[in-house]
Coordinates of C-alpha atoms in Angstrom, one line a residue:
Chain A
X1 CA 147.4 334.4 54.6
X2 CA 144.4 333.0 57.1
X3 CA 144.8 334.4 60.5
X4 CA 143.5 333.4 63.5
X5 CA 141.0 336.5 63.8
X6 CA 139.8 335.4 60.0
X7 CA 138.6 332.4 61.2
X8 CA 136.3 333.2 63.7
X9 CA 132.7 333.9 63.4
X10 CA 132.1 337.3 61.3
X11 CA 128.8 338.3 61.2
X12 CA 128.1 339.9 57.3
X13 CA 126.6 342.9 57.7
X14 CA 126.0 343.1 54.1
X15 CA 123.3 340.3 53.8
X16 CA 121.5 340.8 57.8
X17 CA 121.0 345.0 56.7
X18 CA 119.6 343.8 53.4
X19 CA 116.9 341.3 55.0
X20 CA 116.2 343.6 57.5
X21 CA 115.6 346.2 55.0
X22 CA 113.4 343.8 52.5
X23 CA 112.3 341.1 55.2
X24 CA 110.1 339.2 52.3
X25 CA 112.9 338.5 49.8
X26 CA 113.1 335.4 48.9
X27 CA 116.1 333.5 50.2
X28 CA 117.7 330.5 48.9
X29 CA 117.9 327.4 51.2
X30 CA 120.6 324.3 50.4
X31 CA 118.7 321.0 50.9
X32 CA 118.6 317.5 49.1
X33 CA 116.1 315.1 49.6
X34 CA 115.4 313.7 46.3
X35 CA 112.8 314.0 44.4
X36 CA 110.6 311.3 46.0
X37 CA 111.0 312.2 49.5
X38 CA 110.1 315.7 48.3
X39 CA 107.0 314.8 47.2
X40 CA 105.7 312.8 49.9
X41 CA 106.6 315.8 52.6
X42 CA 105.2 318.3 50.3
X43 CA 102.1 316.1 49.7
X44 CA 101.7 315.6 53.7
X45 CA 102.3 319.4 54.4
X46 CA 99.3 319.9 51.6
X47 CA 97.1 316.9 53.1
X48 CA 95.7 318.7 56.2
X49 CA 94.7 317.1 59.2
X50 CA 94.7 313.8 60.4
X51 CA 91.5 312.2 62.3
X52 CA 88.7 315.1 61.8
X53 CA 86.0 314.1 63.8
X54 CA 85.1 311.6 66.6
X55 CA 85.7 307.4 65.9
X56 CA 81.8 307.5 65.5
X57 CA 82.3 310.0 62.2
X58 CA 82.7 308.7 58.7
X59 CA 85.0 310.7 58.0
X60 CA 87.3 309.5 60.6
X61 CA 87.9 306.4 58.9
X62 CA 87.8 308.2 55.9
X63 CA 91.5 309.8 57.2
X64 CA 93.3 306.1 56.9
X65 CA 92.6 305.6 53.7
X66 CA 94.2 308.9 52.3
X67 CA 96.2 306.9 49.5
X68 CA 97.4 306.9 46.2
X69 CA 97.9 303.7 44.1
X70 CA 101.2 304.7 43.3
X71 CA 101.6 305.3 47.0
X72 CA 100.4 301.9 47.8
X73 CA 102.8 300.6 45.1
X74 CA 105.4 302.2 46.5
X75 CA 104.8 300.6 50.2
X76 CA 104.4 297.2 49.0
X77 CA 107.7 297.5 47.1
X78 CA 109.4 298.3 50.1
X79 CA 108.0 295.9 52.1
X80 CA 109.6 293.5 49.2
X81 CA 112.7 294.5 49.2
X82 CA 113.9 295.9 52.8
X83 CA 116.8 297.4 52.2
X84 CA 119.0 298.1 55.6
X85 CA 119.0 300.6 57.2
X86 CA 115.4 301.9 55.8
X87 CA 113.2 301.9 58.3
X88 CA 109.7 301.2 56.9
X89 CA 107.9 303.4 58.7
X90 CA 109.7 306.2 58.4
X91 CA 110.6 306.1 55.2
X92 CA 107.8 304.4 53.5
X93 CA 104.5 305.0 56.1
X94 CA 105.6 308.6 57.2
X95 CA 102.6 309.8 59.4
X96 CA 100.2 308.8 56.5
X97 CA 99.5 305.1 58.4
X98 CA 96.2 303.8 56.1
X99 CA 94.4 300.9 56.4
X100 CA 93.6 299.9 52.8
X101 CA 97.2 298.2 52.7
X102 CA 96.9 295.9 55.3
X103 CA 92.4 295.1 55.1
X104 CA 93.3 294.0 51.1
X105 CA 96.7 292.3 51.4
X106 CA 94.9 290.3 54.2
X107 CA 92.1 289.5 52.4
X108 CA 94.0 288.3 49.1
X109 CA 96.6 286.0 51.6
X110 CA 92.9 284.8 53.2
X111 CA 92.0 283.9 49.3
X112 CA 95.3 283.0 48.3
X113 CA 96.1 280.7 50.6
X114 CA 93.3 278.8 50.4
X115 CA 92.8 278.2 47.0
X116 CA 96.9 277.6 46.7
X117 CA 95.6 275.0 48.9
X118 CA 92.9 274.0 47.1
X119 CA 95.2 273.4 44.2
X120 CA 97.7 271.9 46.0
X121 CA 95.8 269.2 47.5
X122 CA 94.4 268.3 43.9
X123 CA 98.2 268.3 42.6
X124 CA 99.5 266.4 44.8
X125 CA 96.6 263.5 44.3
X126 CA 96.6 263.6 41.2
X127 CA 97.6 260.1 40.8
X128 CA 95.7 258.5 43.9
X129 CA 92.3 257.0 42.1
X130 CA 90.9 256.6 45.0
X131 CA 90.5 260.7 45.7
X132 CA 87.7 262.5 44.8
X133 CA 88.5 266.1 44.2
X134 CA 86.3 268.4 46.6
X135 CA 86.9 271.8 46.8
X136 CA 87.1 272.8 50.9
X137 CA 85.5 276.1 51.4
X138 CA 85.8 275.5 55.3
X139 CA 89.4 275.9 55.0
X140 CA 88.7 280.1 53.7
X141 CA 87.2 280.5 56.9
X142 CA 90.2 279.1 58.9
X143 CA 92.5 281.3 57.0
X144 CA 90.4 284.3 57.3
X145 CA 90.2 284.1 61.5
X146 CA 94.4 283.0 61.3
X147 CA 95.2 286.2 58.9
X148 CA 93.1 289.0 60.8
X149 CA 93.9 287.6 64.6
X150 CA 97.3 287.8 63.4
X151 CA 97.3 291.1 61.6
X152 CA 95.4 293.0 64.9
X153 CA 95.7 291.2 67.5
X154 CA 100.3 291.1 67.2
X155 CA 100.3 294.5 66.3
X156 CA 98.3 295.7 69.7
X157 CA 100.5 293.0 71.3
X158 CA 103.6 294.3 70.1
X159 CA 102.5 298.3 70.2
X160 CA 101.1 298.1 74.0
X161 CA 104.3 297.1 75.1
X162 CA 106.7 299.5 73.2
X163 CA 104.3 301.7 74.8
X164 CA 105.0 300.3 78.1
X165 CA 108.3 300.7 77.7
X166 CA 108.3 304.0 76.7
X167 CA 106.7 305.5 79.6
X168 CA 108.8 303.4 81.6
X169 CA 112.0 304.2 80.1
X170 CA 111.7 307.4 78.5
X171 CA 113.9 307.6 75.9
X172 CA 112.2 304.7 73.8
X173 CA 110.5 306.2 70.4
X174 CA 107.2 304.1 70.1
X175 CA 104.7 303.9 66.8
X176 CA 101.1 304.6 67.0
X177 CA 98.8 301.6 66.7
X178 CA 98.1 301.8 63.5
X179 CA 101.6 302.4 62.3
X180 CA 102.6 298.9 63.4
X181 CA 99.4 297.8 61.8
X182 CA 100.5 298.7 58.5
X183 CA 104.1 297.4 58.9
X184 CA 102.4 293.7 60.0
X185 CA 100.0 294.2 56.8
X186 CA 102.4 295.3 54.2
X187 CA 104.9 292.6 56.3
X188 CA 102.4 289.9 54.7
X189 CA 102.5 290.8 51.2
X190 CA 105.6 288.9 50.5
X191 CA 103.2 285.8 51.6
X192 CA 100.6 286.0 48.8
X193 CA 103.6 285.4 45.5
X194 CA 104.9 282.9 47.9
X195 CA 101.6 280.7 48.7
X196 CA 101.0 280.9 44.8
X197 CA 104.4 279.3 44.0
X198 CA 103.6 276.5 47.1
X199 CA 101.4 274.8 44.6
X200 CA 104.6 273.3 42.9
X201 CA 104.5 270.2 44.6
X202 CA 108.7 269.9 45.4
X203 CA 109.3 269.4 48.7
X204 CA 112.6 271.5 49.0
X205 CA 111.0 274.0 46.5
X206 CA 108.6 274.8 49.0
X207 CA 111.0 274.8 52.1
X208 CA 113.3 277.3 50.4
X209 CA 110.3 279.7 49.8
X210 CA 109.0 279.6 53.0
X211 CA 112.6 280.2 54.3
X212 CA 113.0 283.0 51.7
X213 CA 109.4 284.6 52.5
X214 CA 110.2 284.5 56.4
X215 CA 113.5 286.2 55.9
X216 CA 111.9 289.2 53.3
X217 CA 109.4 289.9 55.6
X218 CA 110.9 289.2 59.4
X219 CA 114.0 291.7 58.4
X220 CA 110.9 294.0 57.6
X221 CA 109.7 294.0 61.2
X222 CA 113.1 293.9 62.7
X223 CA 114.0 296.9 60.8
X224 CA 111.1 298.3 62.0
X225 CA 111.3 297.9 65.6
X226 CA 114.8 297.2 66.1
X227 CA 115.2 300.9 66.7
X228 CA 112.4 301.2 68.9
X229 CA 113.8 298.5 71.5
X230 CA 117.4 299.2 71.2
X231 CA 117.6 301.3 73.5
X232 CA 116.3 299.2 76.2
X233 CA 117.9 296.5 78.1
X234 CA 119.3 294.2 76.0
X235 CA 117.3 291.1 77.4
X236 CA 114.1 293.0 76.7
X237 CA 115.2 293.9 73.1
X238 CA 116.6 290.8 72.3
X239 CA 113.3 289.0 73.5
X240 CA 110.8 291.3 71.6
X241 CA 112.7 290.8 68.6
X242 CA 112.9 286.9 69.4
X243 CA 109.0 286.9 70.1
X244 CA 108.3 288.9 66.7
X245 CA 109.9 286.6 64.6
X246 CA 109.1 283.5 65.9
X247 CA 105.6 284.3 65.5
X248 CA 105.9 285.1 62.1
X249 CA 107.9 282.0 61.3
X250 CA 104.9 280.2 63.5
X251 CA 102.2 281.6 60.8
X252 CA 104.2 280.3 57.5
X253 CA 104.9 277.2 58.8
X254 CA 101.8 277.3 59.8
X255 CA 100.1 277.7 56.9
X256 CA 101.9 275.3 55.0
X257 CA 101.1 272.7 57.5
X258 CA 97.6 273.2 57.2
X259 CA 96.8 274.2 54.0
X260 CA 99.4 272.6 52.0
X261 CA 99.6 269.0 53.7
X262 CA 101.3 266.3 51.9
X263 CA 98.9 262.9 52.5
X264 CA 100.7 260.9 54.6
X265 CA 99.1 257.7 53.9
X266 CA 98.7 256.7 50.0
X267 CA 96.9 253.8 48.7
X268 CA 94.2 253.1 51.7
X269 CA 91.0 252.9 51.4
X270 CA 89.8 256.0 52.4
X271 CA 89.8 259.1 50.0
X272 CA 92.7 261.2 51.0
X273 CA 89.9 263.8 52.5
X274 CA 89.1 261.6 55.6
X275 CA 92.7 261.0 56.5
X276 CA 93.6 264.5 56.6
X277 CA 91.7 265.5 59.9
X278 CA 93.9 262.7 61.9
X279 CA 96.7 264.4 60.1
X280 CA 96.0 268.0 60.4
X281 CA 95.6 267.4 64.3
X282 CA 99.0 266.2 64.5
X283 CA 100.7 268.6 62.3
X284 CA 98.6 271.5 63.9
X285 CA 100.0 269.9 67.3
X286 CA 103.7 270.1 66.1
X287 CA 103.3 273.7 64.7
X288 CA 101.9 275.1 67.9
X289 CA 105.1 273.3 69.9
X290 CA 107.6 275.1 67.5
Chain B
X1 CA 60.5 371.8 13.6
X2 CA 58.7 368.4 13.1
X3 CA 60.9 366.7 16.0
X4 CA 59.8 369.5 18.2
X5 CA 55.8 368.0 17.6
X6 CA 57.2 364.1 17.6
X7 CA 59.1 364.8 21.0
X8 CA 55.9 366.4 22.9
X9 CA 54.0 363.3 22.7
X10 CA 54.4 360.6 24.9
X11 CA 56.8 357.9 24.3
X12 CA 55.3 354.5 23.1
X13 CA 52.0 356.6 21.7
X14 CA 52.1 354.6 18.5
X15 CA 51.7 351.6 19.7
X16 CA 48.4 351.4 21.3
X17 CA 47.4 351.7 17.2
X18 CA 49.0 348.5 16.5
X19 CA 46.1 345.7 17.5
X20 CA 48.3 342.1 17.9
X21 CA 45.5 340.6 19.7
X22 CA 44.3 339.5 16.6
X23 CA 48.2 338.3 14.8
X24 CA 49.3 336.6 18.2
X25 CA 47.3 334.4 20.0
X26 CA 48.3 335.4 23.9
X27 CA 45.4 333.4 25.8
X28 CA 46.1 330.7 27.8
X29 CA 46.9 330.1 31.3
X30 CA 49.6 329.9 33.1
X31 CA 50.0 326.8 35.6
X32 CA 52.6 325.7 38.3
X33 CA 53.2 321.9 38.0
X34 CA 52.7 320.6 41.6
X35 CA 55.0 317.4 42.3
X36 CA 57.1 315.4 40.1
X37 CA 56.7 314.5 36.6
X38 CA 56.5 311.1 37.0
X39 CA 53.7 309.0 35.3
X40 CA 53.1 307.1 38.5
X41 CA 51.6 309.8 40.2
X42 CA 49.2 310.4 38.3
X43 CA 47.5 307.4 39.4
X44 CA 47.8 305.4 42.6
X45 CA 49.9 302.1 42.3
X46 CA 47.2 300.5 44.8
X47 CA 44.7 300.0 42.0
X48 CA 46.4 298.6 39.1
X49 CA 46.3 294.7 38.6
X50 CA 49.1 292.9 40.5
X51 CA 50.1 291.7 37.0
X52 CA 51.0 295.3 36.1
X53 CA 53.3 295.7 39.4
X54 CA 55.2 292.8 38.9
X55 CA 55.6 292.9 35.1
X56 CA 56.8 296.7 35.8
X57 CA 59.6 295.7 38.2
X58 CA 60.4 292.5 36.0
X59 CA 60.9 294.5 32.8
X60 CA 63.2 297.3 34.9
X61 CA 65.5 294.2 36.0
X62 CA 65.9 293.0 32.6
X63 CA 66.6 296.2 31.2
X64 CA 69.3 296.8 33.6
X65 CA 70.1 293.5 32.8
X66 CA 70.4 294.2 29.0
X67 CA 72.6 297.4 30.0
X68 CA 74.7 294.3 31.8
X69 CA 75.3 292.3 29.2
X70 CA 76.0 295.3 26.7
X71 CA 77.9 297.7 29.3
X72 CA 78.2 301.1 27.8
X73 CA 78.1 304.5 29.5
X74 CA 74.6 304.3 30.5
X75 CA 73.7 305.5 33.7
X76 CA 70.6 303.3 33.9
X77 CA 71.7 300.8 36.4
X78 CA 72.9 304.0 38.4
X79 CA 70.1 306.3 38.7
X80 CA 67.2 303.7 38.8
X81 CA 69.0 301.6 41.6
X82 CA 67.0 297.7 42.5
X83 CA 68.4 294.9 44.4
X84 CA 65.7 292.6 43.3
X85 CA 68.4 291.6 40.1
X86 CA 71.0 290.9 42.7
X87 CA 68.6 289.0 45.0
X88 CA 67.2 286.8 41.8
X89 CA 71.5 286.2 40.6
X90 CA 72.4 285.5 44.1
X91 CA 70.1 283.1 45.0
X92 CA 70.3 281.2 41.6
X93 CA 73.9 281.1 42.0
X94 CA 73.6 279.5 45.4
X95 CA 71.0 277.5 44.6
X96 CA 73.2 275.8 41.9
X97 CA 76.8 276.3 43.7
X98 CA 75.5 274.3 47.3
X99 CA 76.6 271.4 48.3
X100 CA 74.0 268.4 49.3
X101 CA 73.7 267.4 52.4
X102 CA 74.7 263.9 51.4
X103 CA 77.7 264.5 50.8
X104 CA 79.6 262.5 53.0
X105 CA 82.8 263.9 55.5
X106 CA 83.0 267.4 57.0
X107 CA 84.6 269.2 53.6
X108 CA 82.7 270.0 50.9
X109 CA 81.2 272.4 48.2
X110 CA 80.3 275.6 49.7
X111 CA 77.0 275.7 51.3
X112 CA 73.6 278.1 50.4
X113 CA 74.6 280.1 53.4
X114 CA 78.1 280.7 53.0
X115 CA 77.7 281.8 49.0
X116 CA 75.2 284.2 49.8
X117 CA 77.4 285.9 52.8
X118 CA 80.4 286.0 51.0
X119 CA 78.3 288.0 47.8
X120 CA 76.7 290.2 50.1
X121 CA 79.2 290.4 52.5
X122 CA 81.8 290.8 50.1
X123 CA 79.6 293.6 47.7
X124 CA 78.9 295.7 51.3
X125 CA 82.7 295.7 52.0
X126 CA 83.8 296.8 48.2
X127 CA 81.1 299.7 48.3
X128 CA 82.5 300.5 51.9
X129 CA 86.0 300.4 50.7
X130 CA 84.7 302.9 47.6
X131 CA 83.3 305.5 49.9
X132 CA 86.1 305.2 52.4
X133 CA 88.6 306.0 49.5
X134 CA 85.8 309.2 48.5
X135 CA 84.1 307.8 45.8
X136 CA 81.0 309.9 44.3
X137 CA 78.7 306.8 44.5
X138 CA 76.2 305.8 46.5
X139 CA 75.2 302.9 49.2
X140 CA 72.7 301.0 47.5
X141 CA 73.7 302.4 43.6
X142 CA 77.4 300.2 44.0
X143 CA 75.6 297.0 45.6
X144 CA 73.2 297.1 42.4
X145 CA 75.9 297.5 39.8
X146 CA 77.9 294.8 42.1
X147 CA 75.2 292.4 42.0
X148 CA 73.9 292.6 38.2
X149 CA 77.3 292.3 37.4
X150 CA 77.7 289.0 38.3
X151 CA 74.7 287.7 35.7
X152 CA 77.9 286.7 33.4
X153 CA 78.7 284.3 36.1
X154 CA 75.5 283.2 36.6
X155 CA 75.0 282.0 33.0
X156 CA 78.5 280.6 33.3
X157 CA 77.3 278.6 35.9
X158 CA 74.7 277.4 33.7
X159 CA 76.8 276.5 30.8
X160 CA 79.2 274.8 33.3
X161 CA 76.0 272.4 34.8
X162 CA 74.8 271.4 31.2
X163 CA 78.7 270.4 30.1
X164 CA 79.0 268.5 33.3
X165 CA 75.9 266.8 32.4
X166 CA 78.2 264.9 30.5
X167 CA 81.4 263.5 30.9
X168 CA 84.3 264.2 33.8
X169 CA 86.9 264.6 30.9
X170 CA 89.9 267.5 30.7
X171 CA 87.9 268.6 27.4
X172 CA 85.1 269.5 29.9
X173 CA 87.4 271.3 32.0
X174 CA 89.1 273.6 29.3
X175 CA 85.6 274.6 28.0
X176 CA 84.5 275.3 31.3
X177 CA 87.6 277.1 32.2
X178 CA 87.0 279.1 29.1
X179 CA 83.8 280.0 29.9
X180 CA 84.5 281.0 33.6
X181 CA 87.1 283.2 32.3
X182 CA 85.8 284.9 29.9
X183 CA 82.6 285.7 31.8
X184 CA 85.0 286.6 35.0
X185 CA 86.9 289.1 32.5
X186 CA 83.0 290.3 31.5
X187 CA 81.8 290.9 34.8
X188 CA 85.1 293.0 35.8
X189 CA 84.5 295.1 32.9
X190 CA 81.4 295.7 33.0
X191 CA 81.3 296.7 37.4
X192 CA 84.5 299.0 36.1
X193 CA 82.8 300.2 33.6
X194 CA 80.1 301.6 35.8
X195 CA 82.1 302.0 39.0
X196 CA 85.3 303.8 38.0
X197 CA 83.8 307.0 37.0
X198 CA 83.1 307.9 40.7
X199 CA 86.6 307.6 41.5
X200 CA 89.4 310.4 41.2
X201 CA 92.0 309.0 38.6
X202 CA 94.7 308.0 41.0
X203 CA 92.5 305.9 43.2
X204 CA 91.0 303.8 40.1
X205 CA 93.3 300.9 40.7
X206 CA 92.1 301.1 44.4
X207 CA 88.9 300.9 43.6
X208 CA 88.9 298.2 40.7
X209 CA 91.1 295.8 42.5
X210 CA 88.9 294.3 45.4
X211 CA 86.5 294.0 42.5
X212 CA 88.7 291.7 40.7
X213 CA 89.2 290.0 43.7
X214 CA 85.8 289.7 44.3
X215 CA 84.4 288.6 41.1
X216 CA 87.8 286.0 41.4
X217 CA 86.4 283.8 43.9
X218 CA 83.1 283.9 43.0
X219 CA 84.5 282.6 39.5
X220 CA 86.9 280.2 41.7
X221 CA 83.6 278.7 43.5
X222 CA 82.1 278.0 39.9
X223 CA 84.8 276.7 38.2
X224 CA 85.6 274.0 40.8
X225 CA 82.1 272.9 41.3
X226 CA 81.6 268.9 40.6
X227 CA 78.5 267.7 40.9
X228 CA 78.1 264.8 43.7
X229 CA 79.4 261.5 42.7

């Protein structure tokens, strides 16, 4: 029978006088990540160091792009399918933030989106004689400013003032710069599947997948830096939260706006091309007053 | 008692009776060669007939472009590196991809300027993204193998402009679909083919994608060109 005395702490003497006597015998340690997580830590612990050099270096830029394909793979899956409760950068990023992500998944939305466009504006005419079919390559330029302002210039929005926060209120855990890079870049992926299936010319069709694509990859973002405002007050977190996802709703509807225009006039005598400026002015109008 | 006498003389004393002089011819000289082997040095390009020049550089381009058209592990394209190929596809692909000024309204087919940035542009940026993920190949030897990869295109583009000589019909735009892709799915293969190699094996993918991408639009651009109304 258990007694109080057999309960307390007992040092073994056994097992302390046998380390001591054979200090390099291999001991046996309990722990379960799986075999994933494993991996990754191992393959960081193995990596070295981060940022050799000054920014002027080659090989300093050579540091962010320290990726496999499986390990870029695995990011864009989980920037898919956020799961909650998985925070993306911990759990996907994990002090290996790289910039080939987020450069080439901006690139193919800039490409994407405007030949979805492209493609869209021929479908949709299809059946107006009066349009002549000319591709619009001014339209890739457009996208390309929209898609990199957006994936640099939020992220140093949104990272200087987490950082502001924490050295105001210390117990705020910030990301680095580039860490909320990635998250915005990976954030877009779900964007390039989605402008491909806007070509289908049905109106609630492409409603329901820009609804769909917003909520995939604003529960990304929240995920992400819900625990990194929580802590604050709750005005301040519930206003960076509100500010990072209206502005991600701002750039689908956005894009469909502009790139995906229905013609509102059929039938005149203009080809649909030189109605769409007075068009595009007014939609662009209503999409910066969301 | 005779290997007492054979050990007292000096080693090697036998030999000295054996004349090869006259068996083994060993005159000659013996010379250093100074500089590289190269033919060119032996004569100064400065005095040969421009003809020669030109024809020289001419019949390295189409030999790459040969190795192009037929890719197999050759490291031609790779060790004798030009840009003049690339210059020549580039500017005959925007010569025949701009859009007139004539053309009435703000949108239209993409201009000289904007094809030829986005093949340069885009081939610096791959080759940039290669060495950035610590691939063995040079600067200049992935912007060759970029640009005489895209001679499939370029001949695309020519087949394209002689069916649209004729009719604006959706038989015209199958067989030109056909051709763009199956000259887009030649041009990928053949870059990969040269390109991959430098790569280690879990960064191919890396490495071969922006190339798709790139070879993509340029096949996007030439499949959607109309000629003006």
């Amino acid at each position: 029978m258990a007694s109080p005395d057999d309960l307390t702490f007992q040092e073994f003497e056994e097992a302390a006088d046998l380390l001591s006597s054979n200090p390099g015998a291999s001991t046996l340690s309990i722990s379960s990540p799986d075999d994933e997580d494993h991996q990754q830590e191992s393959s960081e612990l193995l990596g070295g160091e981060k940022q050799t050099g000054g920014f002027w270096t080659f090989e300093y830029y050579q540091s962010f792009f320290n990726v496999d394909a499986m390990q870029v793979l695995d990011r864009i899956k989980g920037s898919v399918m956020p799961l909650p409760g998985r925070n993306f950068v911990k759990h996907h990023i994990r002090n290996n933030p790289d910039l080939y992500g987020p450069f080439w998944i901006c690139v193919t939305l800039v490409f994407s989106v405007a030949i979805s466009g492209d493609l869209y504006t021929f479908l949709i005419n299809k059946g107006n004689p009066e349009f002549h079919y000319r591709p619009q390559f001014n339209k890739v330029s457009i996208a390309a400013v929209t898609v990199f302002l957006y994936a640099w210039l939020v992220p140093l929005g949104v990272w200087g003032f987490l950082t502001w926060r924490q050295s105001v209120e210390r117990h705020i855990s910030g990301y680095t710069f580039l860490e909320t890079v990635c998250v915005y870049g990976y954030s877009l992926f779900i964007y390039i599947p989605a402008s491909i299936l806007w070509t289908i010319p049905v109106y609630w069709l492409e409603w329901l997948l820009i609804a769909i694509a917003m909520v995939i990859s604003g529960s990304v973002l929240v995920m992400t830096f819900w625990p990194a405002v929580r802590d604050d007050t709750r005005l301040t977190a519930f206003a960076t939260m509100a500010v990072i996802v209206s502005l991600h709703a701002l750039l689908a509807v956005g894009f469909k706006l502009y790139f995906f225009k229905t013609p509102t006039n059929t039938g005149s005598s203009h080809s649909g091309q030189q109605t769409t400026p007075a068009a595009n002015h007014t939609t662009l109008a209503v999409g910066k007053h969301q | 008692m005779a290997e007492v006498e054979e050990s007292s003389k000096p080693l090697f004393a036998g030999l000295s009776d054996i004349s090869i002089s006259e068996d083994i011819p060993v005159e000659g000289d013996i010379s250093v060669p100074v500089g590289s082997q190269n033919p060119d040095d032996d004569f100064s390009t400065l005095d040969e007939p421009v003809k020669d020049t030109i024809l020289r550089d001419l019949r390295a381009v189409g030999q790459k472009f040969v190795h192009v058209l037929y890719p197999k592990k050759s490291s031609a394209l790779l060790k004798d590196w030009d840009l003049w190929g690339p210059l020549l596809l580039c500017v005959t692909l925007a010569l025949m991809l701009q859009g007139g000024s004539a053309d009435s309204g703000e949108d239209g087919r993409p201009q000289f300027a904007e094809v030829f940035v986005i093949i340069w542009f885009g081939s610096v940026i791959i080759t940039l993204n290669s060495k950035l993920l610590g691939g063995t190949i040079s600067f200049f030897q992935s912007l060759c193998v970029l640009g005489y990869c895209i001679l499939p295109l370029t001949v695309a583009m020519i087949v394209c402009r002689i069916v649209l000589l004729g009719a604006l019909s959706s038989v015209s735009f199958v067989v030109r679909l056909i051709v763009v892709t199956a000259s887009f799915c030649w041009s990928t293969f053949a870059s990969t083919a040269f390109l991959a190699d430098s790569q280690p094996a879990n960064r191919k993918a890396l490495v071969v994608y922006p190339v798709f991408l790139f070879y993509f639009v340029i096949s996007w651009m030439i499949l959607t060109f109309l000629p003006s109304p």
